[in-house]
Amino acid sequence: MKKILLALLIIIPCLSTSQGLLSKKETFTRQDTLRGSITPERAWWDLTYYHLDVEVKPEEKFISGKNTINYRVLKAKPELQIDLQAPMKITKVIQDGDELEFRTEGNAHFIKVESEQPVGAIKSITIYYEGYPREAKRAPWDGGFSWKKDANGKHFIATSNQGLGASVWWPNKDHMYDEVDSMLISVTNPKGLTNVSNGRLRKLEDLGNKVKSHWFVNNPINNYGVNINIGDYVNSSETYQGEKGELDMDYWVLKDNLEKAKEHFKDAPKMMKAFEHWFGPYPFYEDSFKLVEVPYLGMEHQSSVTYGNQYKKGYLGNDLSGTGWGLKFDFIIIHEAGHEWFANNITYKDAADMWIHEGFTAYSENLFLDYYYGKEASADYVIGTRANIRNDRPVIGQYNVNNEGSGDMYYKGANMLHTLRQLIEDDEKWREILRGLNKEFYHQTVTTAQIESYISNKTKKDLSAFFNQYLRDTRIPTLEYLIEDNQLKYRYVNIVKDFDMPIEVKIDGKTQWLFPNSEWKTMAIENDDFIVDRDYYINVSKVK
Ligand SMILES: [Zn+2]
């Protein structure tokens, strides 16, 4: 059973195995640095707007188009870095009516700007490009374009590119720190097929045997969240009365699946209710909320969450916690939509801090259960998922090289947060913190340090050793204890410096706090009756 669970964990969406779990890559190349760091050629300009305009030719598996990039000049530099991965090619770069030269270093292209770049000015540059984009081998983990057909033989196409980078199919500033403020996505495809992207459909153009759809995203968006999904779609929708008023929730599914979806997607408004309660208002009212069926498992594309869980409960019908609670909801709807708060609203600056997306979102699964089935159910679930934790590498990866930490970012992250909830001892306060994070860092890119310091400030606890233990070390704290002569002796081992997390225990049937650290401590006990609260993610070992 454990093996099955581990196998499942490997394939949780939104984790790119190309740089994540499956690869133990320890050396990094110049390309990793160009992709993963804020290079001088990126730092001098601030993204304000993208207009991606692309034509998709399914028969040829070919795309071509342009991306117009508006940016604010922070400090003029002679070269501007744009990322586009081979085999895609930049064919032309235009600024102020002039064609610009560029030099290419792998996937990074350095464009020599010619016109004046006054500090504070908004400049525009257009990158023309084309090619046969990398085909996804195992979307969404090994991403790119999925060129599939539906049961009726119609084209069913989708992009997915977390980790790998959006530059696998369109030219952009492919680093997470700088989100564009708004974006227009214009997609041309053969008539008879519908494209659904992020945001709202602004216009649909009839071009004879083709159609062009224009989707406008009215909020900051990370590059990997941008997607196109082309299929024989039909649409259903409902209005949700949310914390910020009316929210339109739209469901785009293949024609044959409409009736099934109407029933199955009842999890979507349930999700919205639970997550607005715990995390605050849905962060993208202006862009609506959509579920879009795709030919792969799913991904947290902002305001157009993609869905491919085969209309089953759990994760393709499986319960990742092994407790039964995981079959109470559709894993993809709950998990991927949970990312609207942690990934799309609060976004990591550097891939090393990806736990901010996955830890909180894995934790959102139990908060969903908590909302509908209560605290014990949610505790059962998160504790059940501990079987998936490997403690192979730290949860935080290496900075500046587009490196993700261990896949433990999911369930170790969730168990760390569940443990933290116990330490705070006040569920209302914990909810305020979760909502506060979404307010404080609304539509921002952040670091782990910012999250840590926000939580430490709000709880008035120094949580540095706590976060160091669970995020930067692979060891799980072990409480060693022994009972002799009516004395309980206890201490922590396997801990980082200064780790002294209090825990709740039952001694002789009475619940109380224990304050262990690395030194042996002693307290009176009458019977051999000592139980550590299961909610704390530690190991407990009775020593002889
Ligand atoms: Zn995820």
Coordinates of C-alpha atoms and ligand atoms in Angstrom, one line a residue:
M1 CA 0.0 0.0 0.0
K2 CA 2.8 2.4 0.9
K3 CA 4.5 1.7 -2.4
I4 CA 1.3 2.6 -4.2
L5 CA 1.0 5.8 -2.3
L6 CA 4.6 6.7 -3.1
A7 CA 4.0 6.0 -6.7
L8 CA 0.9 8.3 -6.6
L9 CA 2.8 11.0 -4.9
I10 CA 5.3 11.2 -7.7
I11 CA 2.6 12.1 -10.1
I12 CA 0.8 14.8 -8.2
P13 CA 0.2 17.6 -10.7
C14 CA 1.9 20.9 -10.5
L15 CA 5.2 19.2 -9.7
S16 CA 7.6 19.1 -12.6
T17 CA 9.6 15.9 -12.4
S18 CA 12.0 17.2 -14.9
Q19 CA 13.6 19.3 -12.2
G20 CA 11.9 17.9 -9.2
L21 CA 11.4 14.5 -7.6
L22 CA 12.9 12.2 -10.2
S23 CA 16.1 14.1 -10.7
K24 CA 18.8 14.4 -8.1
K25 CA 20.6 16.9 -10.1
E26 CA 23.3 18.6 -7.9
T27 CA 25.3 20.4 -10.4
F28 CA 23.9 23.4 -12.2
T29 CA 24.7 24.8 -15.6
R30 CA 25.0 28.4 -17.0
Q31 CA 21.6 27.7 -18.6
D32 CA 20.1 26.9 -15.1
T33 CA 21.4 30.3 -13.9
L34 CA 20.1 32.1 -16.9
R35 CA 16.7 30.5 -16.4
G36 CA 16.6 30.7 -12.6
S37 CA 18.2 34.0 -11.5
I38 CA 17.3 37.6 -11.9
T39 CA 20.0 38.4 -14.4
P40 CA 21.1 42.0 -15.0
E41 CA 19.3 41.7 -18.4
R42 CA 16.1 41.0 -16.6
A43 CA 16.4 43.2 -13.6
W44 CA 16.4 46.6 -15.4
W45 CA 12.8 46.3 -16.7
D46 CA 9.5 45.7 -15.0
L47 CA 6.8 43.8 -16.9
T48 CA 3.5 45.6 -17.2
Y49 CA 1.6 43.9 -20.1
Y50 CA 1.7 41.0 -22.5
H51 CA -0.3 40.6 -25.7
L52 CA 0.3 37.0 -26.8
D53 CA -1.1 36.5 -30.2
V54 CA -0.7 33.0 -31.5
E55 CA -2.0 30.7 -34.2
V56 CA -2.3 27.0 -33.5
K57 CA -2.3 24.6 -36.5
P58 CA -3.3 21.2 -35.1
E59 CA -2.7 19.2 -38.3
E60 CA 0.9 20.3 -38.5
K61 CA 1.4 20.6 -34.7
F62 CA 2.9 24.0 -35.5
I63 CA 2.4 27.4 -33.9
S64 CA 3.4 30.9 -34.9
G65 CA 2.7 34.4 -33.6
K66 CA 4.0 37.2 -31.6
N67 CA 4.2 38.5 -28.0
T68 CA 4.1 42.2 -27.5
I69 CA 5.7 43.1 -24.2
N70 CA 5.2 46.4 -22.4
Y71 CA 7.6 47.2 -19.6
R72 CA 8.6 50.0 -17.3
V73 CA 12.3 51.0 -17.5
L74 CA 13.9 50.9 -14.0
K75 CA 17.4 51.5 -15.2
A76 CA 18.5 51.5 -18.8
K77 CA 20.8 48.7 -20.0
P78 CA 21.9 47.8 -23.5
E79 CA 20.5 44.3 -23.5
L80 CA 17.1 42.7 -22.6
Q81 CA 16.7 39.0 -21.9
I82 CA 13.8 37.1 -23.4
D83 CA 13.4 33.3 -23.0
L84 CA 12.2 30.9 -25.6
Q85 CA 13.2 27.3 -25.7
A86 CA 14.3 25.4 -28.7
P87 CA 13.0 24.2 -31.1
M88 CA 10.9 27.4 -31.0
K89 CA 12.6 30.2 -32.9
I90 CA 12.5 34.0 -32.6
T91 CA 12.1 35.2 -36.2
K92 CA 12.1 39.0 -35.6
V93 CA 12.2 41.6 -32.8
I94 CA 10.6 45.0 -33.3
Q95 CA 10.8 48.1 -31.1
D96 CA 9.8 51.6 -32.1
G97 CA 9.5 50.5 -35.7
D98 CA 13.0 49.1 -35.9
E99 CA 14.1 45.5 -36.2
L100 CA 16.5 44.8 -33.4
E101 CA 19.5 42.4 -33.3
F102 CA 19.8 39.7 -30.7
R103 CA 22.3 37.1 -29.6
T104 CA 21.2 33.7 -28.4
E105 CA 22.7 31.6 -25.6
G106 CA 20.7 28.4 -25.3
N107 CA 17.1 29.3 -24.4
A108 CA 18.0 32.9 -23.4
H109 CA 18.0 35.6 -26.1
F110 CA 19.7 38.9 -25.5
I111 CA 18.1 41.7 -27.5
K112 CA 20.1 44.8 -28.1
V113 CA 17.9 47.8 -27.5
E114 CA 18.5 50.8 -29.7
S115 CA 16.1 53.5 -28.8
E116 CA 16.3 55.5 -25.7
Q117 CA 15.1 53.8 -22.5
P118 CA 14.3 56.7 -20.1
V119 CA 13.8 55.6 -16.5
G120 CA 10.1 55.4 -15.7
A121 CA 9.0 55.2 -19.3
I122 CA 6.8 52.4 -20.6
K123 CA 8.3 50.8 -23.6
S124 CA 7.0 48.2 -25.9
I125 CA 8.8 45.4 -27.7
T126 CA 7.3 42.7 -30.0
I127 CA 8.9 39.3 -30.4
Y128 CA 7.8 37.3 -33.5
Y129 CA 8.3 33.5 -33.2
E130 CA 7.3 30.2 -34.6
G131 CA 8.0 26.5 -34.5
Y132 CA 7.0 23.0 -33.6
P133 CA 6.7 23.3 -29.9
R134 CA 8.0 20.5 -27.6
E135 CA 5.3 17.8 -27.3
A136 CA 4.4 17.0 -23.7
K137 CA 5.6 13.5 -23.0
R138 CA 3.7 13.0 -19.8
A139 CA 1.6 16.2 -19.1
P140 CA 1.6 18.0 -16.9
W141 CA 4.9 16.8 -15.4
D142 CA 6.8 16.7 -18.5
G143 CA 5.0 19.5 -20.2
G144 CA 4.6 21.3 -23.5
F145 CA 1.8 20.8 -26.0
S146 CA -0.6 17.9 -25.7
W147 CA -1.9 17.2 -29.1
K148 CA -4.7 14.7 -28.5
K149 CA -8.0 13.7 -30.0
D150 CA -11.3 13.2 -28.2
A151 CA -13.5 10.2 -28.4
N152 CA -15.2 11.7 -31.5
G153 CA -11.8 12.2 -33.3
K154 CA -11.8 15.9 -32.8
H155 CA -8.6 17.8 -31.8
F156 CA -8.2 18.1 -28.1
I157 CA -5.1 20.3 -27.3
A158 CA -3.7 21.8 -24.2
T159 CA -0.5 23.4 -22.9
S160 CA 1.1 22.8 -19.5
N161 CA 4.5 23.9 -18.5
Q162 CA 5.2 24.3 -14.8
G163 CA 8.8 24.0 -13.8
L164 CA 9.8 23.6 -17.4
G165 CA 8.7 27.2 -18.1
A166 CA 6.2 28.9 -20.3
S167 CA 9.1 29.7 -22.7
V168 CA 8.6 26.2 -24.0
W169 CA 5.9 27.6 -26.2
W170 CA 5.9 31.4 -26.1
P171 CA 8.6 34.1 -25.6
N172 CA 8.5 35.9 -22.3
K173 CA 10.5 36.9 -19.2
D174 CA 10.6 33.4 -17.8
H175 CA 11.3 34.0 -14.1
M176 CA 8.6 34.0 -11.4
Y177 CA 9.7 37.1 -9.6
D178 CA 8.1 39.5 -12.1
E179 CA 4.4 38.9 -12.9
V180 CA 2.8 40.8 -15.7
D181 CA 0.1 43.2 -14.5
S182 CA -2.5 42.1 -17.1
M183 CA -2.5 40.1 -20.3
L184 CA -4.4 39.6 -23.5
I185 CA -4.2 36.1 -25.0
S186 CA -5.3 35.9 -28.6
V187 CA -5.6 32.5 -30.1
T188 CA -6.4 31.5 -33.7
N189 CA -7.5 28.0 -34.4
P190 CA -9.5 26.0 -36.9
K191 CA -13.3 26.7 -37.0
G192 CA -15.3 24.1 -35.1
L193 CA -13.0 24.1 -32.2
T194 CA -13.1 26.4 -29.2
N195 CA -10.1 27.9 -27.3
V196 CA -10.4 28.6 -23.6
S197 CA -7.6 30.6 -22.0
N198 CA -7.3 32.6 -18.7
G199 CA -9.5 35.5 -17.8
R200 CA -12.6 36.5 -19.7
L201 CA -13.5 36.1 -23.4
R202 CA -13.4 39.6 -24.8
K203 CA -14.1 39.0 -28.4
L204 CA -14.5 36.1 -30.8
E205 CA -13.6 36.8 -34.5
D206 CA -14.7 34.8 -37.5
L207 CA -11.8 34.5 -39.9
G208 CA -13.5 32.2 -42.5
N209 CA -12.2 28.7 -41.8
K210 CA -10.6 29.9 -38.6
V211 CA -11.7 31.6 -35.4
K212 CA -9.8 33.9 -33.2
S213 CA -10.6 34.3 -29.5
H214 CA -9.3 37.1 -27.3
W215 CA -9.1 36.3 -23.6
F216 CA -8.2 39.2 -21.2
V217 CA -6.6 38.6 -17.8
N218 CA -7.3 41.6 -15.6
N219 CA -4.9 40.6 -12.8
P220 CA -1.2 39.8 -12.4
I221 CA -0.5 36.3 -13.7
N222 CA 2.5 34.0 -13.5
N223 CA 3.9 32.7 -16.8
Y224 CA 3.2 29.1 -16.1
G225 CA -0.4 29.9 -15.3
V226 CA -1.0 31.1 -18.9
N227 CA -2.6 28.4 -21.0
I228 CA -4.5 27.6 -24.1
N229 CA -7.0 24.7 -24.3
I230 CA -8.6 23.9 -27.6
G231 CA -11.4 21.3 -28.0
D232 CA -14.9 20.6 -28.9
Y233 CA -16.1 22.4 -25.8
V234 CA -19.5 23.2 -24.5
N235 CA -20.1 25.4 -21.5
S236 CA -22.2 25.6 -18.4
S237 CA -22.1 28.2 -15.8
E238 CA -23.5 29.3 -12.4
T239 CA -23.3 32.4 -10.3
Y240 CA -21.7 32.0 -6.9
Q241 CA -22.5 34.5 -4.1
G242 CA -19.1 35.0 -2.6
E243 CA -17.4 37.2 -0.2
K244 CA -16.8 39.9 -2.8
G245 CA -20.2 39.6 -4.4
E246 CA -21.2 37.6 -7.5
L247 CA -18.7 35.3 -9.0
D248 CA -19.3 33.6 -12.3
M249 CA -18.1 30.0 -12.3
D250 CA -17.9 28.5 -15.8
Y251 CA -17.3 24.9 -16.8
W252 CA -15.9 24.1 -20.2
V253 CA -16.0 20.4 -21.0
L254 CA -16.1 18.1 -24.0
K255 CA -19.5 18.0 -25.6
D256 CA -20.1 14.3 -24.5
N257 CA -19.3 15.1 -20.9
L258 CA -21.7 17.9 -20.2
E259 CA -24.2 16.0 -18.1
K260 CA -21.6 14.2 -16.1
A261 CA -19.8 17.4 -15.4
K262 CA -23.0 19.2 -14.2
E263 CA -23.3 16.6 -11.5
H264 CA -19.6 16.1 -10.7
F265 CA -18.6 19.7 -10.6
K266 CA -20.8 20.4 -7.6
D267 CA -17.5 20.1 -5.8
A268 CA -16.5 23.5 -7.3
P269 CA -18.9 25.8 -5.4
K270 CA -18.3 23.7 -2.3
M271 CA -14.6 24.3 -2.8
M272 CA -15.2 28.0 -3.2
K273 CA -17.2 28.2 0.0
A274 CA -14.7 26.3 2.1
F275 CA -11.7 28.2 0.7
E276 CA -13.2 31.7 1.0
H277 CA -13.9 30.8 4.6
W278 CA -10.3 29.7 5.3
F279 CA -8.3 31.9 2.9
G280 CA -10.4 34.9 2.2
P281 CA -12.1 36.1 -1.0
Y282 CA -11.3 34.3 -4.3
P283 CA -8.4 36.4 -5.6
F284 CA -9.6 36.8 -9.2
Y285 CA -13.3 37.9 -9.3
E286 CA -12.5 40.2 -12.2
D287 CA -11.4 37.2 -14.3
S288 CA -14.1 34.7 -13.2
F289 CA -13.4 31.1 -12.2
K290 CA -13.3 28.3 -14.7
L291 CA -12.8 24.6 -14.8
V292 CA -11.6 23.5 -18.2
E293 CA -11.4 19.9 -19.2
V294 CA -8.0 18.8 -20.6
P295 CA -6.4 15.6 -21.9
Y296 CA -4.1 15.3 -18.9
L297 CA -4.7 15.2 -15.1
G298 CA -4.9 18.9 -14.3
M299 CA -3.1 22.1 -13.3
E300 CA -3.6 25.3 -11.4
H301 CA -3.9 27.6 -14.4
Q302 CA -5.0 30.9 -13.0
S303 CA -8.8 31.5 -13.3
S304 CA -8.9 28.6 -15.8
V305 CA -8.1 25.6 -13.6
T306 CA -7.6 22.6 -15.9
Y307 CA -9.3 19.3 -15.1
G308 CA -8.7 15.7 -16.2
N309 CA -9.5 13.6 -13.2
Q310 CA -12.0 11.5 -15.2
Y311 CA -15.0 12.6 -13.2
K312 CA -13.9 10.5 -10.3
K313 CA -13.6 11.2 -6.5
G314 CA -10.1 11.2 -5.0
Y315 CA -7.0 11.2 -7.2
L316 CA -8.1 9.2 -10.2
G317 CA -10.3 7.3 -7.8
N318 CA -7.6 6.8 -5.2
D319 CA -7.3 8.2 -1.7
L320 CA -3.8 9.7 -1.1
S321 CA -4.3 9.6 2.7
G322 CA -5.4 5.9 2.9
T323 CA -8.1 6.9 5.4
G324 CA -11.2 7.0 3.2
W325 CA -11.5 10.8 3.6
G326 CA -9.7 11.4 0.3
L327 CA -12.7 9.9 -1.5
K328 CA -15.0 12.5 -0.2
F329 CA -13.9 15.0 -2.9
D330 CA -12.5 15.3 -6.4
F331 CA -8.8 15.7 -5.7
I332 CA -8.1 17.8 -8.8
I333 CA -10.9 20.2 -8.3
I334 CA -10.0 20.8 -4.7
H335 CA -6.2 20.8 -5.0
E336 CA -5.8 22.7 -8.2
A337 CA -8.4 25.3 -7.2
G338 CA -6.7 25.6 -3.8
H339 CA -3.7 27.0 -5.8
E340 CA -5.7 30.1 -6.7
W341 CA -4.8 31.3 -3.2
F342 CA -1.4 29.7 -2.8
A343 CA 0.4 29.8 -6.2
N344 CA -1.7 32.3 -8.2
N345 CA -2.4 34.9 -5.5
I346 CA 0.7 34.3 -3.4
T347 CA 3.4 33.2 -5.8
Y348 CA 6.9 32.1 -5.0
K349 CA 9.7 34.3 -6.4
D350 CA 12.1 31.4 -6.7
A351 CA 11.3 27.8 -7.5
A352 CA 13.3 26.8 -4.4
D353 CA 10.3 28.1 -2.4
M354 CA 7.7 26.0 -4.2
W355 CA 6.5 24.6 -0.9
I356 CA 4.6 27.9 -0.6
H357 CA 2.4 26.6 -3.4
E358 CA 2.3 22.9 -2.7
G359 CA 2.6 22.8 1.1
F360 CA -0.3 25.2 1.7
T361 CA -2.3 23.7 -1.1
A362 CA -1.9 20.1 0.1
Y363 CA -3.0 21.6 3.5
S364 CA -6.0 23.1 1.8
E365 CA -7.3 19.5 1.1
N366 CA -7.7 19.0 4.9
L367 CA -9.2 22.4 5.4
F368 CA -11.8 21.4 2.8
L369 CA -12.5 18.3 4.8
D370 CA -12.5 20.3 8.0
Y371 CA -15.2 22.7 6.7
Y372 CA -17.6 19.9 5.7
Y373 CA -16.6 16.9 7.9
G374 CA -15.0 18.5 11.0
K375 CA -11.6 18.7 12.6
E376 CA -11.1 15.0 13.3
A377 CA -11.7 14.1 9.6
S378 CA -9.2 16.7 8.6
A379 CA -6.7 15.5 11.1
D380 CA -7.2 11.8 10.0
Y381 CA -6.5 12.9 6.4
V382 CA -3.4 14.9 6.9
I383 CA -1.9 12.4 9.3
G384 CA -2.7 9.7 6.8
T385 CA -0.7 11.5 4.2
R386 CA 2.4 11.2 6.3
A387 CA 2.9 7.8 4.8
N388 CA 3.9 9.6 1.6
I389 CA 6.7 11.6 3.2
R390 CA 10.2 10.4 2.3
N391 CA 12.5 12.9 4.1
D392 CA 15.0 12.5 1.2
R393 CA 15.9 16.1 0.6
P394 CA 15.0 19.4 2.3
V395 CA 11.7 20.9 1.3
I396 CA 13.4 24.1 0.1
G397 CA 15.5 23.7 -3.0
Q398 CA 18.5 25.7 -4.2
Y399 CA 18.0 29.3 -5.1
N400 CA 18.7 31.0 -8.4
V401 CA 18.9 27.9 -10.6
N402 CA 15.2 27.1 -11.0
N403 CA 15.6 24.2 -8.6
E404 CA 12.6 22.7 -6.7
G405 CA 13.0 21.1 -3.3
S406 CA 11.9 17.6 -2.3
G407 CA 8.4 16.3 -3.2
D408 CA 7.9 16.3 0.5
M409 CA 6.9 20.0 0.0
Y410 CA 3.3 18.6 -0.3
Y411 CA 2.6 16.4 2.7
K412 CA 5.5 17.4 4.9
G413 CA 4.5 20.9 4.2
A414 CA 0.8 20.1 5.1
N415 CA 1.8 18.3 8.3
M416 CA 4.0 21.2 9.3
L417 CA 1.1 23.6 8.9
H418 CA -1.2 21.2 10.8
T419 CA 1.4 21.1 13.6
L420 CA 1.6 24.8 13.6
R421 CA -2.2 25.1 14.0
Q422 CA -1.9 23.1 17.2
L423 CA 0.9 25.4 18.5
I424 CA -1.3 28.4 17.9
E425 CA -4.0 26.8 20.0
D426 CA -6.7 29.1 18.5
D427 CA -8.4 28.1 15.3
E428 CA -9.9 31.5 14.7
K429 CA -6.5 33.1 15.0
W430 CA -5.1 30.4 12.6
R431 CA -7.8 31.3 10.1
E432 CA -7.0 35.0 10.5
I433 CA -3.4 34.2 9.7
L434 CA -4.3 32.2 6.6
R435 CA -6.6 35.0 5.4
G436 CA -4.0 37.6 6.4
L437 CA -1.4 36.0 4.3
N438 CA -3.7 36.3 1.3
K439 CA -4.3 39.9 2.1
E440 CA -0.8 40.9 3.0
F441 CA 0.7 39.3 -0.1
Y442 CA -2.3 39.8 -2.4
H443 CA -1.2 39.3 -6.0
Q444 CA 2.5 39.3 -5.0
T445 CA 5.6 37.1 -5.5
V446 CA 7.2 36.2 -2.2
T447 CA 10.0 34.4 -0.4
T448 CA 9.8 31.8 2.3
A449 CA 11.4 34.4 4.6
Q450 CA 8.5 36.7 4.1
I451 CA 6.0 33.9 5.0
E452 CA 7.9 32.9 8.0
S453 CA 8.2 36.4 9.4
Y454 CA 4.5 37.1 8.8
I455 CA 3.5 34.1 10.8
S456 CA 6.1 34.7 13.5
N457 CA 4.9 38.2 13.9
K458 CA 1.2 37.3 14.0
T459 CA 1.7 34.5 16.5
K460 CA 4.3 36.4 18.5
K461 CA 6.4 33.2 18.5
D462 CA 9.9 32.8 17.3
L463 CA 9.3 30.1 14.7
S464 CA 12.8 30.2 13.1
A465 CA 13.9 26.8 14.5
F466 CA 10.5 25.3 13.7
F467 CA 10.7 26.3 10.0
N468 CA 14.4 25.4 9.8
Q469 CA 13.6 21.9 11.1
Y470 CA 10.8 21.1 8.7
L471 CA 11.8 23.1 5.6
R472 CA 15.6 23.1 5.6
D473 CA 16.5 19.7 7.3
T474 CA 15.4 16.2 6.4
R475 CA 15.2 14.9 10.0
I476 CA 12.0 14.5 11.8
P477 CA 12.2 15.5 15.5
T478 CA 12.1 12.4 17.7
L479 CA 10.8 12.7 21.3
E480 CA 12.8 10.1 23.4
Y481 CA 11.3 9.2 26.7
L482 CA 11.5 6.7 29.5
I483 CA 9.5 6.1 32.6
E484 CA 11.1 4.8 35.8
D485 CA 10.5 5.3 39.5
N486 CA 7.4 7.4 38.8
Q487 CA 9.5 9.8 36.7
L488 CA 8.9 10.6 33.1
K489 CA 12.2 11.6 31.4
Y490 CA 12.1 13.1 27.9
R491 CA 14.1 15.0 25.3
Y492 CA 14.3 15.7 21.6
V493 CA 16.9 14.2 19.3
N494 CA 17.2 14.6 15.5
I495 CA 16.7 18.3 15.8
V496 CA 18.2 21.5 14.4
K497 CA 19.8 24.1 16.7
D498 CA 17.4 25.7 19.2
F499 CA 14.4 23.4 18.3
D500 CA 12.2 23.3 21.3
M501 CA 8.7 22.9 20.0
P502 CA 6.2 22.3 22.8
I503 CA 3.7 19.4 22.4
E504 CA 0.5 18.4 23.9
V505 CA 0.5 15.1 25.8
K506 CA -1.6 13.0 28.0
I507 CA 0.0 12.1 31.3
D508 CA -2.1 9.8 33.6
G509 CA -5.1 10.7 31.5
K510 CA -4.6 14.5 31.9
T511 CA -3.9 16.7 28.8
Q512 CA -1.0 19.1 29.3
W513 CA 1.8 20.8 27.5
L514 CA 5.3 19.4 27.5
F515 CA 8.3 21.6 26.7
P516 CA 11.1 19.3 25.5
N517 CA 14.4 20.4 24.1
S518 CA 17.7 18.7 23.5
E519 CA 18.4 18.2 27.3
W520 CA 16.7 15.5 29.4
K521 CA 13.9 16.8 31.5
T522 CA 12.0 15.1 34.2
M523 CA 8.5 15.2 35.5
A524 CA 6.3 13.1 37.9
I525 CA 4.1 10.4 36.5
E526 CA 2.0 8.0 38.5
N527 CA 1.2 5.3 36.0
D528 CA 2.9 4.2 32.9
D529 CA 0.4 6.3 31.0
F530 CA 1.9 8.7 28.5
I531 CA 0.5 9.6 25.1
V532 CA 1.7 12.2 22.7
D533 CA -1.0 14.0 20.7
R534 CA -0.9 12.6 17.1
D535 CA -1.4 16.0 15.6
Y536 CA 2.3 16.9 16.1
Y537 CA 4.5 15.7 13.3
I538 CA 7.2 14.1 15.3
N539 CA 8.4 10.6 16.0
V540 CA 8.1 9.2 19.5
S541 CA 10.5 6.6 20.8
K542 CA 10.5 4.9 24.2
V543 CA 14.0 4.2 25.3
K544 CA 14.9 1.3 27.5
Ligands
ZN1 ZN -0.3 21.5 -6.5

